[in-house]
C-alpha atoms as one frame of an Amber mdcrd trajectory, in Angstrom:
protein
 120.340  61.701 113.912 121.319  58.019 114.365 122.776  55.901 111.559 119.512
  53.935 111.248 117.425  57.134 110.983 119.811  58.511 108.375 119.572  55.293
 106.345 115.770  55.449 106.527 115.789  59.091 105.266 118.033  58.101 102.341
 115.776  55.204 101.349 112.656  57.416 101.508 114.334  60.044  99.291 115.437
  57.415  96.764 111.880  56.104  96.584 110.509  59.641  95.945 113.209  60.335
  93.346 112.384  57.075  91.589 108.690  58.031  91.417 109.557  61.456  90.033
 112.076  60.466  87.373 111.833  56.807  86.355 109.605  55.402  83.627 108.380
  51.862  83.109 108.562  51.871  79.362 110.822  50.424  76.713 112.956  52.866
  74.665 112.527  52.073  70.981 112.569  53.896  67.631 108.874  54.589  68.131
 109.711  56.798  71.101 111.733  59.263  69.028 109.543  62.305  68.517 110.144
  64.539  65.523 108.659  67.999  65.903 107.597  69.131  62.473 107.114  72.624
  61.151 106.379  75.091  63.881 105.594  72.584  66.637 109.072  73.053  68.139
 108.451  76.780  68.537 105.166  76.255  70.365 106.717  73.631  72.611 109.757
  75.746  73.569 108.839  79.386  72.784 111.439  80.738  75.223 114.242  79.407
  72.975 113.076  81.709  70.179 111.740  84.854  71.877 113.417  84.762  75.285
 110.255  84.340  77.384 106.468  84.232  77.204 106.112  87.219  79.523 105.260
  90.769  78.387 108.822  91.043  77.067 108.318  88.059  74.726 104.919  89.402
  73.637 106.462  92.693  72.467 109.287  90.752  70.820 106.727  89.442  68.294
 106.178  93.001  67.078 109.939  93.617  66.749 110.337  90.535  64.566 107.838
  91.844  62.000 108.989  95.478  62.230 112.621  94.395  61.750 111.672  92.759
  58.446 110.305  96.120  57.296 113.467  97.885  58.508 115.633  95.405  56.574
 113.611  96.197  53.460 114.277  99.911  54.075 118.004  99.301  54.603 118.044
  97.551  51.234 116.678 100.782  49.768 113.120  99.678  48.914 110.988 101.064
  51.749 110.744 104.413  53.518 107.684 103.937  55.708 106.523 101.463  58.359
 103.173 101.838  60.107 102.397  99.919  63.297  98.822  99.808  64.591  97.453
  98.292  67.793  93.917  97.357  66.838  91.058  96.575  69.248  91.444  93.237
  71.046  95.260  93.721  70.949  95.681  92.766  67.293  98.937  94.064  65.782
  99.149  95.327  62.185 102.521  96.156  60.584 102.554  97.691  57.094 105.628
  98.589  55.046 105.887 100.020  51.523 108.787  97.817  50.390 108.920  95.274
  47.568 106.453  92.922  49.255 107.216  89.340  50.196 107.902  87.124  47.169
 104.710  85.406  45.981 106.064  82.877  43.457 106.163  79.120  44.109 109.269
  78.097  46.016 111.134  75.351  44.168 112.174  73.326  47.202 108.955  73.501
  49.242 106.445  73.500  46.378 104.366  76.213  48.084 104.351  80.003  47.701
 107.394  81.883  49.020 105.120  83.780  51.447 103.870  80.519  52.965 107.425
  79.173  53.048 108.683  82.250  54.936 105.801  82.018  57.420 105.838  78.268
  58.080 109.379  76.969  57.580 112.019  77.679  60.208 115.327  78.990  58.863
 113.717  80.142  55.639 114.446  83.735  54.617 116.231  86.060  52.245 119.153
  86.894  54.522 121.493  83.973  54.002 123.538  85.504  51.233 121.262  85.239
  48.223 121.746  88.920  47.383 118.320  90.179  48.481 119.824  91.955  51.513
 123.310  93.323  52.205 122.669  93.959  55.890 119.893  92.854  58.172 118.932
  92.573  61.818 117.521  89.101  61.262 120.063  86.349  60.687 118.455  83.000
  61.184 115.265  83.184  59.145 113.085  82.293  62.124 111.483  85.654  62.972
 108.301  85.701  60.866 107.650  81.960  61.241 108.034  82.208  65.016 105.448
  85.001  65.179 103.128  82.840  63.092 103.694  79.823  65.348 102.875  81.790
  68.495  99.770  83.517  67.119  96.137  82.485  67.404  95.919  83.634  63.792
  98.068  85.623  61.374  97.291  87.234  58.013  99.714  88.379  55.328  98.626
  90.765  52.571 101.174  91.416  49.816 100.906  94.362  47.403 102.980  93.507
  44.340 102.918  93.733  40.525  99.490  95.447  40.524  97.878  92.644  42.558
  96.861  92.111  46.166  97.749  88.653  47.513  96.329  87.246  50.754  96.942
  84.254  53.023  95.682  83.425  56.527  97.154  81.069  59.126  95.424  79.620
  62.188  96.033  77.166  65.037  99.732  77.730  65.462 100.712  78.655  61.934
  98.722  76.345  59.635  97.609  77.906  56.340  93.812  77.992  55.987  94.231
  77.864  52.194  97.048  78.653  49.712  98.020  82.220  48.773  95.365  83.814
  46.542  94.780  87.078  44.641  92.013  89.196  46.235  92.256  92.467  44.284
  94.267  94.982  42.303  96.515  97.812  43.526  99.058 100.418  42.529 100.878
 100.059  45.853 103.746  97.828  46.927 104.675  96.353  50.284 103.500  93.919
  52.939 100.861  94.037  55.664 101.108  91.518  58.516  98.276  91.271  61.057
  98.351  88.853  63.981  96.828  88.081  67.342  99.143  86.590  69.946  98.016
  83.231  71.318  96.787  83.526  74.922  97.589  79.829  75.444 101.275  80.702
  74.954 101.329  84.190  76.514  99.538  83.340  79.733 100.771  86.379  81.704
  99.379  88.983  79.311  98.414  89.612  75.692  98.016  93.372  76.235 100.574
  95.594  74.493 102.180  98.483  76.341 102.024 101.572  74.125 105.069 103.189
  75.706 107.303 100.135  75.128 106.334 100.032  71.430 106.618 103.809  71.124
 110.090 103.942  72.655 111.516 101.250  70.332 109.972 102.775  67.183 111.365
 106.180  68.118 114.775 104.554  68.570 114.528 102.879  65.141 113.607 106.240
  63.583 116.723 107.822  65.109 118.901 104.989  63.788 117.420 105.065  60.286
 117.063 108.669  59.179 115.438 107.832  55.848 112.469 105.957  57.346 109.182
 107.315  58.684 107.742 105.169  61.483 104.261 105.620  62.914 102.457 104.061
  65.848  98.687 104.239  66.316  96.622 102.852  69.184  93.035 102.089  68.141
  92.038 100.297  71.347  90.244 103.424  72.562  88.350 106.066  70.541  90.837
 108.790  71.508  93.833 106.471  71.131  97.401 107.690  71.089  99.420 108.248
  67.942 103.055 109.094  67.178 104.877 109.821  63.945 108.686 109.716  63.802
 111.157 110.765  61.138 114.510 112.206  62.124 116.475 113.551  59.198 119.372
 114.243  61.530 119.448 110.549  62.540 121.686 109.780  65.505 122.625 113.474
  65.842 119.022 114.080  66.867 119.205 110.977  69.087 122.051 112.523  71.075
 120.187 115.845  71.279 117.115 113.972  72.522 119.148 112.252  75.270 120.778
 115.562  76.237 117.498 117.465  76.330 117.114 119.421  79.587 120.857 119.182
  80.258 123.557 121.820  80.066 125.876 120.789  77.240 129.514 121.808  76.870
 128.811 122.890  73.286 125.787 123.245  71.045 127.480 121.188  68.357 127.100
 117.424  68.253 130.275 115.736  67.004 129.238 113.448  64.145 131.471 111.047
  62.215 130.703 108.462  59.581 132.636 106.320  57.169 132.602 103.170  55.049
 135.466 100.687  55.134 135.548  97.088  53.859 131.792  97.150  53.296 131.123
  98.153  56.926 129.342 101.461  57.579 130.091 103.119  60.908 128.582 106.299
  62.311 129.039 107.926  65.704 127.441 110.966  67.311 128.611 112.374  70.638
 128.183 115.394  72.879 129.270 116.229  76.402 127.085 117.634  79.170 128.100
 119.013  82.571 126.862 115.914  84.452 128.890 113.067  85.922 127.169 110.116
  84.274 127.813 108.711  80.809 125.254 107.336  78.362 126.820 105.246  75.600
 124.501 103.190  73.392 125.801 100.951  70.628 123.915  99.252  67.802 124.639
  96.816  64.990 122.101  96.644  62.154 119.636  98.455  64.477 119.987  95.832
  67.205 120.895  97.364  70.556 124.122  95.687  71.706 123.559  96.156  75.446
 126.883  94.598  76.382 128.841  96.617  73.832 131.390  94.797  71.712 134.219
  95.635  69.325 132.442  98.658  67.773 132.125 100.258  71.208 135.733  99.337
  72.097 136.953 100.972  68.879 135.084 104.192  69.618 136.318 104.406  73.227
 139.917 103.827  72.092 139.655 106.536  69.410 138.044 109.107  71.720 140.588
 108.529  74.512 143.481 108.722  72.026 142.178 111.970  70.446 141.640 113.716
  73.788 145.090 112.705  75.080 146.803 113.751  71.837 145.074 117.158  71.862
 145.808 117.693  75.568 149.533 116.884  75.193 149.992 118.866  71.977 148.490
 121.914  73.682 150.372 121.439  76.978 147.151 120.887  78.919 148.535 117.784
  80.626 152.085 116.611  81.322 153.809 114.437  78.734 153.933 111.472  81.125
 150.312 111.960  82.211 147.493 110.025  80.506 143.747 110.433  80.784 141.954
 107.077  81.001 138.799 105.866  79.258 136.928 106.391  82.530 138.132 110.007
  82.684 136.951 110.886  79.186 133.500 109.318  79.491 132.217 111.539  82.312
 129.241 113.519  81.005 129.497 111.802  77.599 126.402 110.967  75.580 127.249
 108.864  72.517 125.522 106.699  69.934 127.566 104.178  67.939 125.832 102.511
  65.022 127.374 100.072  62.540 125.856  98.339  59.538 127.615  95.018  58.975
 126.911  92.454  56.202 127.923  89.517  58.400 127.619  90.323  62.089 128.775
  87.800  64.685 127.220  88.108  68.099 128.400  86.624  71.346 125.505  84.616
  72.739 121.979  84.085  71.455 120.650  87.358  72.732 122.669  89.492  70.289
 123.825  91.776  73.063 127.553  91.895  72.246 129.157  92.337  68.819 131.994
  89.859  68.308 133.469  90.905  64.908 137.038  91.839  65.847 137.674  93.698
  62.552 135.050  96.286  63.549 137.229  97.673  66.343 139.956  98.899  63.991
 137.441 100.219  61.429 135.467 102.253  63.997 138.681 103.419  65.677 140.131
 104.662  62.362 136.947 106.396  61.167 136.149 107.973  64.546 139.754 108.888
  65.384 140.467 110.778  62.157 137.247 112.800  62.217 137.234 113.594  65.968
 140.804 114.876  65.615 139.677 117.117  62.770 136.732 118.398  64.842 139.073
 119.278  67.753 141.396 121.236  65.455 138.449 123.118  63.931 136.741 123.736
  67.308 139.521 124.437  69.853 137.147 125.924  72.464 135.057 122.752  72.550
 138.175 120.557  72.617 139.609 122.580  75.519 136.356 122.282  77.503 136.283
 118.494  76.955 139.915 118.083  78.059 139.343 120.240  81.178 136.289 118.142
  82.078 138.333 114.939  81.672 141.123 116.381  83.870 138.663 117.152  86.691
 137.197 113.665  86.298 140.716 112.201  86.550 141.358 113.939  89.885 137.932
 112.840  91.164 138.651 109.263  90.027 141.863 109.123  92.054 139.984 110.442
  95.105 137.178 107.937  94.461 139.676 105.085  94.205 140.965 105.858  97.692
 137.437 106.098  99.101 136.381 102.989  97.209 138.996 100.832  98.891 137.064
 101.321 102.100 134.063  99.571 100.553 135.942  96.435  99.593 134.899  93.382
 101.579 137.754  91.906 103.599 138.591  88.246 103.147 136.682  85.497 104.874
 139.593  85.182 107.323 138.641  88.565 108.751 135.378  87.051 109.953 132.129
  88.850 110.571 133.907  92.111 111.421 134.171  92.803 107.697 130.389  93.272
 107.503 128.713  96.634 108.211 128.059  97.222 111.904 124.296  97.721 111.605
 123.727  94.653 109.421 121.919  91.795 111.117 122.904  88.954 108.809 121.069
  85.707 108.144 122.592  82.345 109.067 122.283  80.732 105.610 125.190  81.105
 103.198 123.137  79.973 100.190 122.603  83.229  98.267 119.676  81.788  96.283
 117.503  81.596  99.430 118.879  84.685 101.213 117.124  88.066 101.315 118.285
  91.424 102.605 115.756  93.992 103.729 116.860  97.622 103.435 114.746  99.383
 106.062 114.260 102.988 107.052 115.624 103.788 110.532 116.358 101.828 113.683
 112.713 101.675 114.786 111.557  99.676 111.740 114.881  97.827 111.849 114.121
  96.653 115.399 110.706  95.243 114.446 112.146  93.646 111.302 114.972  91.974
 113.258 112.536  90.503 115.773 109.973  89.379 113.182 112.282  87.994 110.470
 113.204  84.468 109.528 116.751  84.475 110.942 117.881  81.716 108.598 117.206
  83.492 105.285 116.414  87.172 106.020 119.057  89.815 106.765 118.203  93.347
 107.920 120.165  96.508 107.130 118.675  99.702 108.648 119.527 103.021 106.977
 119.966 106.219 108.919 117.706 108.684 107.124 117.921 109.409 103.410 120.919
 108.230 101.433 122.854 110.517  99.128 121.281 111.348  95.755 124.009 109.804
  93.575 122.698 111.582  90.482 123.941 114.905  91.859 127.214 113.828  93.473
 130.741 113.065  92.315 131.939 109.516  92.712 134.359 110.096  95.619 131.574
 111.732  97.693 129.382 108.708  97.029 132.006 106.277  98.300 132.570 108.381
 101.399 128.877 108.104 102.324 128.558 105.651 105.214 125.106 104.301 104.262
 126.150 103.589 100.692 129.377 101.948 101.841 127.378  99.710 104.158 125.158
  98.547 101.282 128.072  97.926  98.895 129.879  95.883 101.533 126.741  93.954
 102.529 125.773  93.014  98.956 129.328  91.839  98.234 129.078  91.914  94.412
 131.198  95.008  93.701 130.151  98.187  91.923 130.175  99.864  88.520 132.236
  97.899  85.975 133.370  95.476  88.739 129.857  94.171  89.444 129.843  90.369
  89.537 126.319  89.108  90.119 127.631  85.621  90.958 129.134  87.108  94.155
 125.854  88.694  95.271 125.186  87.471  98.824 121.407  87.855  98.641 119.221
  86.991  95.641 116.487  89.261  96.910 117.352  92.871  97.768 114.096  94.171
  99.249 113.590  97.915  99.758 111.160  98.194 102.683 110.206 101.795 103.490
 107.212 103.521 105.070 104.095 103.985 102.944 104.443 107.790 102.946 106.153
 110.542 100.952 109.483 110.200 102.807 109.426 106.434 102.332 108.820 106.840
  98.589 111.689 109.327  98.383 114.097 106.948 100.149 112.954 104.156  97.832
 113.635 106.374  94.796 117.100 107.323  96.095 117.852 103.635  96.621 116.743
 102.736  93.094 118.838 105.599  91.674 121.906 104.277  93.490 121.313 100.688
  92.321 120.633 101.822  88.735 123.814 103.910  88.542 126.211 101.643  90.418
 124.786  98.112  90.261 122.633  98.015  87.120 123.278  94.264  86.453 121.649
  93.525  89.820 118.410  95.222  88.648 118.674  93.644  85.181 119.078  90.225
  86.818 115.775  90.669  88.662 117.288  90.734  92.181 115.721  94.019  93.380
 112.252  94.203  94.946 110.055  96.778  96.660 108.060  95.584  99.666 104.413
  96.587 100.003 103.517  97.286 103.643  99.822  97.703 104.534  98.191 101.104
 104.963  95.483  99.975 107.396  94.724  97.307 109.963  91.028  96.547 110.457
  89.956  94.617 113.557  86.611  93.386 114.849  86.908  91.106 117.866  89.498
  88.472 116.982  89.067  88.953 113.233  91.931  90.987 111.697  92.474  92.092
 108.096  94.951  94.408 106.340  94.411  96.848 103.480  97.327  97.630 101.171
  95.407 100.098  98.983  92.570 102.564  99.530  90.286 100.424  97.326  90.894
  97.413  99.582  89.863  99.507 102.567  86.507 100.207 100.916  85.950  96.448
 100.491  86.831  95.769 104.129  84.352  98.413 105.352  81.626  96.546 103.510
  82.820  93.209 104.845  83.098  94.254 108.521  79.903  96.387 108.384  80.229
  98.168 111.770  81.859  97.945 115.182  85.368  97.579 113.771  88.542  99.463
 114.681  90.866 100.953 112.069  94.569 101.573 112.568  96.378 103.699 109.983
 100.049 102.777 109.776 102.179 105.857 109.267 105.380 103.864 109.464 106.760
 100.353 109.764 107.981 101.166 113.281 104.336 101.287 114.425 103.948  97.574
 113.724 105.030  94.977 116.175 107.291  92.196 114.966 104.442  89.704 114.398
 102.417  92.173 112.325 105.442  93.124 110.194 106.202  89.457 109.547 102.611
  88.591 108.711 101.981  91.516 106.357 105.288  92.379 104.718 107.989  89.744
 105.309 106.336  86.334 105.269 107.009  84.789 101.811 103.630  83.056 101.950
 101.552  86.228 102.386 103.665  89.290 101.439 103.468  91.334  98.254 106.771
  92.186  96.522 107.138  94.259  93.364 110.097  93.202  91.212 112.023  96.124
  89.693 112.920  95.752  86.006 114.236  97.868  83.130 112.283  97.494  79.900
 114.046 100.253  78.005 117.554 101.367  79.005 117.508 104.764  77.253 114.073
 105.598  78.664 115.147 104.537  82.169 118.291 106.648  81.857 116.292 109.696
  80.824 113.723 109.151  83.577 116.414 108.949  86.269 118.077 112.120  84.964
 114.798 114.064  84.894 113.545 112.964  88.313 116.828 112.926  90.225 119.017
 115.447  88.363 119.898 119.088  89.069 117.363 120.688  86.748 114.074 121.563
  88.446 112.064 122.549  85.370 112.064 119.140  83.570 111.070 117.465  86.831
 108.207 119.921  87.321 107.035 119.305  83.729 107.109 115.517  84.230 105.116
 115.764  87.469 102.525 118.036  85.826 102.109 115.576  82.941 102.162 112.303
  84.864 100.894 112.825  88.405  97.249 113.311  89.283  96.636 115.180  92.503
  93.320 114.836  94.327  91.638 116.540  97.250  92.506 113.411  99.219  96.204
 114.036  98.597  95.833 117.636  99.763  93.969 116.488 102.857  96.627 113.975
 103.767  99.420 116.416 103.164
């Protein structure tokens, strides 16, 4: 490009930029916009609930349920009922004290209306109404109101029933009024999410609600939680109350597994106004499942309460092992060694929790580490002394894990990417890389076999699409020790190609491709390879799934051709539509594998960003995902058989195809 052409390009861009960004308008006091009441929430809902996708929709329910839980924690409620009514209306009823109904001095309106319409208004700022709570900022209820088409609050208090309704983004239809008498206490909140805000969906997923309510029941043993779906006549219903609390939670997570002992180790204690409880049990597997909570909020990224527990457990196991001559005096078992096969729940109730980040995923109160460490350490030590057989089995398991870790470390070094100075030779041999180095536009297709790999390489966009063919089925990581996994050539190739590290070393910022696309044949073997791939990514690169970087490609099942007119069917139902459209005289090709397609067809149907269908893989519930992976990919056949019987419908068509 000549200097003149370059100058012309620059001028054209500046003109476009000016049109896009500049305004011909004075900037005066009149231009300052003040968003009053709940307008700010409706304008920027993502700031308050994370997103307006299905995840944000379900978050509305949690905000109201959490208020009921806080009332229970304060000792005034023992039941919360959640109902999904027809037309996806949510009703949440608790039997607590009921929202205050008196006139609020500062706002001049009822306390109920204040709570529902004023941001940062609530009873959790230190006024004495609550010692601990999940909600901190007083925005939960008002946010739900702001993002609802309508919302109704019914308060049962002092022998009276009070009622108020809000519409059009949280505006009261009329002030709070008495509509009847009662002997009950508590609050009922009913709302309908606003479809103008939640454009993706306003339909609630029963399983997502069910899983969270079950979790809350485990964490709060004195509360009964129910969920009822009234959208269909024979709607689902669940009732949860776990008197064993987190002990039963651990047993639930270890269901269908062989445990080292029948006993769940349970510790609890109160120190400096902070309540800590831990339940743990070992199984004979290789994976660990550690879930931590603060005031019922799942701290996904851990924090000081989790650190304190890990320190205490590691210290107790090492002390017991050395005192009983099970390991050498100069030998030490690491935190990684002692967590193999561990299932643990850590729950703290804190009057003033500090979280790192807005999402409340990491507890930042440093004092909690010492408190949890002291409480857990003392009581785990006592358990080991009282149960020497269990203690011995745990130490022996940690010792085996230690040896495997050393072997894995050696094997793992082979997966490390060499420096950029080593050039392209550091990449896996079978990888056909893309030319772009901008990870945000790069994609890597994981394909099944050299045949499909050949078509994919020829049909791809060489600038942004990389191809990595796999030789057959990869190792099922759920059933293998870590060092065997790192010795597997196919897995090593993927780790090296992705470039972001594995396990606790995963750094998503180093990921070389922002789309990892699993592209397998549309048959049973292809589905199995896809499942093995997802198991590997879930166990070793979970942040990559959580970040939304993993996709499953959808290749077509059929090609229908009549003369020059060609169409593809991705589902059986689509094939029925095409038969009607083409009438007669058409040819049908059934694709048994990607290798049957030529490069142009593969590009057009499965790889072209303008026409392809990709399914993004996400994790809505970590504990549920964990359990699902263990059932479907673990050693035990019976749980897998049960799950298939309950969840898979077989038809004559399936039998015929088989």
